[in-house]
Structures are given as structure tokens and as C-alpha cells.
Coordinates of C-alpha atoms in Angstrom, one line a residue:
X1 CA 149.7 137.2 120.3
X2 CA 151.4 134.0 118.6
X3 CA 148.4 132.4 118.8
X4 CA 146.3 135.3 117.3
X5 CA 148.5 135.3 114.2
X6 CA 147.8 131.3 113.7
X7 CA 144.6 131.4 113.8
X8 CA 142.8 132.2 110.0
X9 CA 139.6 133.4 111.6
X10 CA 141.6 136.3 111.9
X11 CA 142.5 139.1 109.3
X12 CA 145.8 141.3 109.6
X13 CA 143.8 143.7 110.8
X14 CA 142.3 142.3 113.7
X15 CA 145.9 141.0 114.3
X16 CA 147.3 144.8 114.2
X17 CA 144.5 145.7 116.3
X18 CA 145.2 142.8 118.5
X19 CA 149.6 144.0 119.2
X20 CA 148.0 147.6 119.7
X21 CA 146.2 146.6 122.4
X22 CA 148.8 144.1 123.5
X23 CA 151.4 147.2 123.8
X24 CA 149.0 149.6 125.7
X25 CA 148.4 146.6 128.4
X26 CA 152.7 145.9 128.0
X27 CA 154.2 149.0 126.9
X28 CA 157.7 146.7 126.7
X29 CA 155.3 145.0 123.6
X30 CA 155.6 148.2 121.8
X31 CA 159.7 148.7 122.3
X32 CA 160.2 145.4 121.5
X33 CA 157.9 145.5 118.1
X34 CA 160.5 148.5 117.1
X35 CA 163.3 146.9 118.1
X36 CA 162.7 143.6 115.6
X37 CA 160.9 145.8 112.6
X38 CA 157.2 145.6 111.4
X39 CA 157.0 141.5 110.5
X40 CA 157.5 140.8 106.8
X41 CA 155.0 139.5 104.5
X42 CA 154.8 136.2 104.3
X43 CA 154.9 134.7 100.9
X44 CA 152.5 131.7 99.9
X45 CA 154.2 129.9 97.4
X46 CA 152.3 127.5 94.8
X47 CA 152.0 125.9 91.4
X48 CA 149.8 127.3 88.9
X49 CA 147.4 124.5 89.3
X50 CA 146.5 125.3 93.2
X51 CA 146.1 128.9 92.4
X52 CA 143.8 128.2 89.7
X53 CA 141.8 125.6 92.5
X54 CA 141.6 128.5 94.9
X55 CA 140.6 131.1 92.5
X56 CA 137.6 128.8 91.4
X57 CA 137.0 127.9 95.0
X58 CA 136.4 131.6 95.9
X59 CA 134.5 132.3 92.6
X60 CA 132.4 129.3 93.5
X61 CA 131.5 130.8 97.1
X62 CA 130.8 134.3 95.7
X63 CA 128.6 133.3 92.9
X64 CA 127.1 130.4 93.6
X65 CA 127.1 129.6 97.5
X66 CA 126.1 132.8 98.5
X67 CA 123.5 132.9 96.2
X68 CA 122.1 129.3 97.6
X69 CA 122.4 130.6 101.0
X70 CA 120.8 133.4 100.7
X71 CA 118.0 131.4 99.1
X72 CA 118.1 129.6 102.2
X73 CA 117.9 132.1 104.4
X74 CA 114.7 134.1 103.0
X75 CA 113.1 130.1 102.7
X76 CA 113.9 130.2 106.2
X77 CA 112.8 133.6 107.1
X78 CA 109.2 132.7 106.0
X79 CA 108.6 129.8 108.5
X80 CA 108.0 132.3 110.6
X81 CA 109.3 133.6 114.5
X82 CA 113.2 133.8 113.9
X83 CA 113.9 133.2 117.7
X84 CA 113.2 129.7 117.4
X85 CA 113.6 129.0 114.2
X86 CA 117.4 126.6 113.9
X87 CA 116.7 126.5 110.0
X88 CA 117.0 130.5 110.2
X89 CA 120.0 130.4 112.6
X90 CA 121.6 127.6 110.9
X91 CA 122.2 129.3 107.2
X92 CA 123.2 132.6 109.2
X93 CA 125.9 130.4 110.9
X94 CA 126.4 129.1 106.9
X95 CA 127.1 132.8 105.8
X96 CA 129.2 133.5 108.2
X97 CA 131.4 130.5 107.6
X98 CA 131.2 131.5 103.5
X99 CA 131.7 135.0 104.5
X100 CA 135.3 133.7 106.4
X101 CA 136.4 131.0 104.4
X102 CA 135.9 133.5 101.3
X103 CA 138.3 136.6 103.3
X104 CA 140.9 134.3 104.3
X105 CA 141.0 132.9 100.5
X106 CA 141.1 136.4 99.4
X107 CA 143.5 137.4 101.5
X108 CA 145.3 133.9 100.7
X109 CA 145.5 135.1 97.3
X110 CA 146.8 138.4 97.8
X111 CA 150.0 136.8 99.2
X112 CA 150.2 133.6 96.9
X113 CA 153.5 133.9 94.5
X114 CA 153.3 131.5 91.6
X115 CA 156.5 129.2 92.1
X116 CA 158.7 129.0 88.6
X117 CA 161.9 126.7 88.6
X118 CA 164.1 129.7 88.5
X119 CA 162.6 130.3 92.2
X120 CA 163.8 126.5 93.0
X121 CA 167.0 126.4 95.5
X122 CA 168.7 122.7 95.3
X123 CA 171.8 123.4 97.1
X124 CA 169.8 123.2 100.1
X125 CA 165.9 122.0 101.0
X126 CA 163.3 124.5 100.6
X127 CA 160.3 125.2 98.7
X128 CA 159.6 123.3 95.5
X129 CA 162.8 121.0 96.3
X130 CA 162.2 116.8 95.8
X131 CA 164.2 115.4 98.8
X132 CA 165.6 111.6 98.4
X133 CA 165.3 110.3 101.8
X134 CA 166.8 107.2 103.4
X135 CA 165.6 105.4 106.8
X136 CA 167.8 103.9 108.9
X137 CA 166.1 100.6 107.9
X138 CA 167.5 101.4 104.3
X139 CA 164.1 102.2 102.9
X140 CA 163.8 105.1 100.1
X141 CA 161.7 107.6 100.4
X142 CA 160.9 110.8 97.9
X143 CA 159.2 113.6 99.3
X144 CA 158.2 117.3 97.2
X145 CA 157.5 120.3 99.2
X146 CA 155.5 122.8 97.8
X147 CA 152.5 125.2 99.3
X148 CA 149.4 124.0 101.4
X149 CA 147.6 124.1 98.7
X150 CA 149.4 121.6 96.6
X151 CA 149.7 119.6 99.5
X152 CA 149.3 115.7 99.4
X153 CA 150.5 113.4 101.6
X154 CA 149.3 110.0 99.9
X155 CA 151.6 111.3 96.8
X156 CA 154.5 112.7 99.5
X157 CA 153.9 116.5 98.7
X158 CA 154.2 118.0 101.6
X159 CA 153.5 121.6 102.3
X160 CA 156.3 123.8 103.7
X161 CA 154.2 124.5 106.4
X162 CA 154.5 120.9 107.7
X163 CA 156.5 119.9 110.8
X164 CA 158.1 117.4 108.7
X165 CA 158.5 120.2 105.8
X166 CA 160.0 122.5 108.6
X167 CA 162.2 120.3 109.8
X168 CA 163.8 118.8 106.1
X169 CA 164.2 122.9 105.2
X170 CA 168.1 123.8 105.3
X171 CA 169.4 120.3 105.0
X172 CA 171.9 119.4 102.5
X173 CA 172.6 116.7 100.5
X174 CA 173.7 113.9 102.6
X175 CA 172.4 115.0 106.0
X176 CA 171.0 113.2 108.6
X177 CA 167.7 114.6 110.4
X178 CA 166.0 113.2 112.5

């Protein structure tokens, strides 16, 4: 079941269906889901900038990739037997990878919260926070953690989701972590 909620082929539904199931096969699945409380919402948080990428990233596939593909697929349809035709197969397999990376946007989107300074924590590290970091060779490093969209290593912005993100988040000023 962990692994079924980390994989994005995967919609909350198909996750739902997935602990339903899960609890018939274990009822002690079931007590235990009562026991902790329906899991909470996770928020996405990002800048204004990333949402804006996404939301033109899943215009782009609705009204423009699709559209190619399904070009491709009638271009491909008219070659002739479908059984052996790979050009045929091959912009199926296309759609369905628009088809899933367009959902998992969408449902991306439905959960992504806009970050605004007033959301910013400092007294500890969290999202949004830029942590001043020191090896133990005395070298300075500066690292920003923001959402997986915004993320970029080669510029230190990191995404929350990050083991190195996860395991900066709670530290306080003049912490060690290791």
C-alpha cells in the first residue's frame, strides 16, 4: 500500500480502491485506517512561476499534443493491418502516456497552494526557507527549498520532497545534521 501511494501512475482513486481491497484481504487494515483518521491532503506548495509552467504544460498536452497524436494515429491507422503495425501501437502507447502525465498534472494542480511570504516559517526549516549551511571543511553552502516543481539543483533549490530537503526540515538555526 506505501508503495501504491508513491507511485503517480496511480490516481486517489485507484489508491482508495487499492486500501479497500487491502482491508477485505486484512481486516486489521480496516481497524487500523480508523484508528489513525482518513490521511490528510497533501498540500503541493509552489511559486507562481511553476504553477504557471504546469498550467501551460497541461494546456500544451490537451490542445496541442493530443491533437498531433491523434493525427498520428489515424496516419497510422491507414497503413493498414493494426496487428502488426508498431507505428499504430506506438502513438497508442503515446496517448496513453499524454493521457497520464496530463491526470497526474491535473490532479497536481488540484492540490498546488501558491506559496506567499506570510506562509514562510524561519524559526525553523521548512518550505520556502533559504538555509546557510556549513561543512565541516568550513565551506558555505546556501540552499532554498521550495516545491518539485521549482526544483533546481544546479541553482541549490531543492524540493521539499528531497532526502536532503527532508532531512534539513525542523532544524534550527545553528544545528548540526548530518
Amino acid at each position: 500500500l506505501l508503495l501504491a501511494t508513491k507511485c503517480q501512475s496511480f490516481s486517489d482513486h485507484d489508491i482508495k480502491i487499492l486500501h479497500s481491497l487491502a482491508a477485505v484481504a486484512h481486516p486489521a487494515l480496516a481497524a487500523l485506517k480508523k484508528e489513525t483518521g482518513a490521511a490528510e491532503e497533501t498540500v503541493l506548495w509552489t511559486t507562481e512561476k511553476g504553477f504557471q509552467k504546469t498550467q501551460q504544460r497541461v494546456q500544451q498536452i490537451a490542445t496541442v499534443e493530443t491533437v498531433q497524436n491523434a493525427r498520428e494515429i489515424e496516419a497510422a491507422r491507414a497503413h493498414g493491418d493494426l496487428r502488426e503495425n508498431a507505428e499504430f501501437k506506438a502513438a497508442l502507447e503515446r496517448r496513453d502516456r499524454l493521457q497520464a502525465e496530463m491526470k497526474f498534472l491535473s490532479n497536481q494542480l488540484a492540490t498546488a497552494r501558491i506559496l506567499n511570504p506570510e506562509d514562510v516559517i524561519t524559526s525553523s526549516v521548512g518550505i520556502g526557507t533559504v538555509i546557510h549551511c556549513a561543512t565541516s571543511k568550513g565551506e558555505h553552502i546556501h540552499f532554498t527549498l521550495l516545491g518539485p516543481w521549482d526544483a533546481d539543483p544546479e541553482r541549490y533549490i531543492l524540493s521539499f520532497h528531497s532526502k536532503l530537503a527532508q532531512a534539513l526540515t525542523g532544524s534550527r538555526i545553528g544545528e548540526e545534521v548530518e
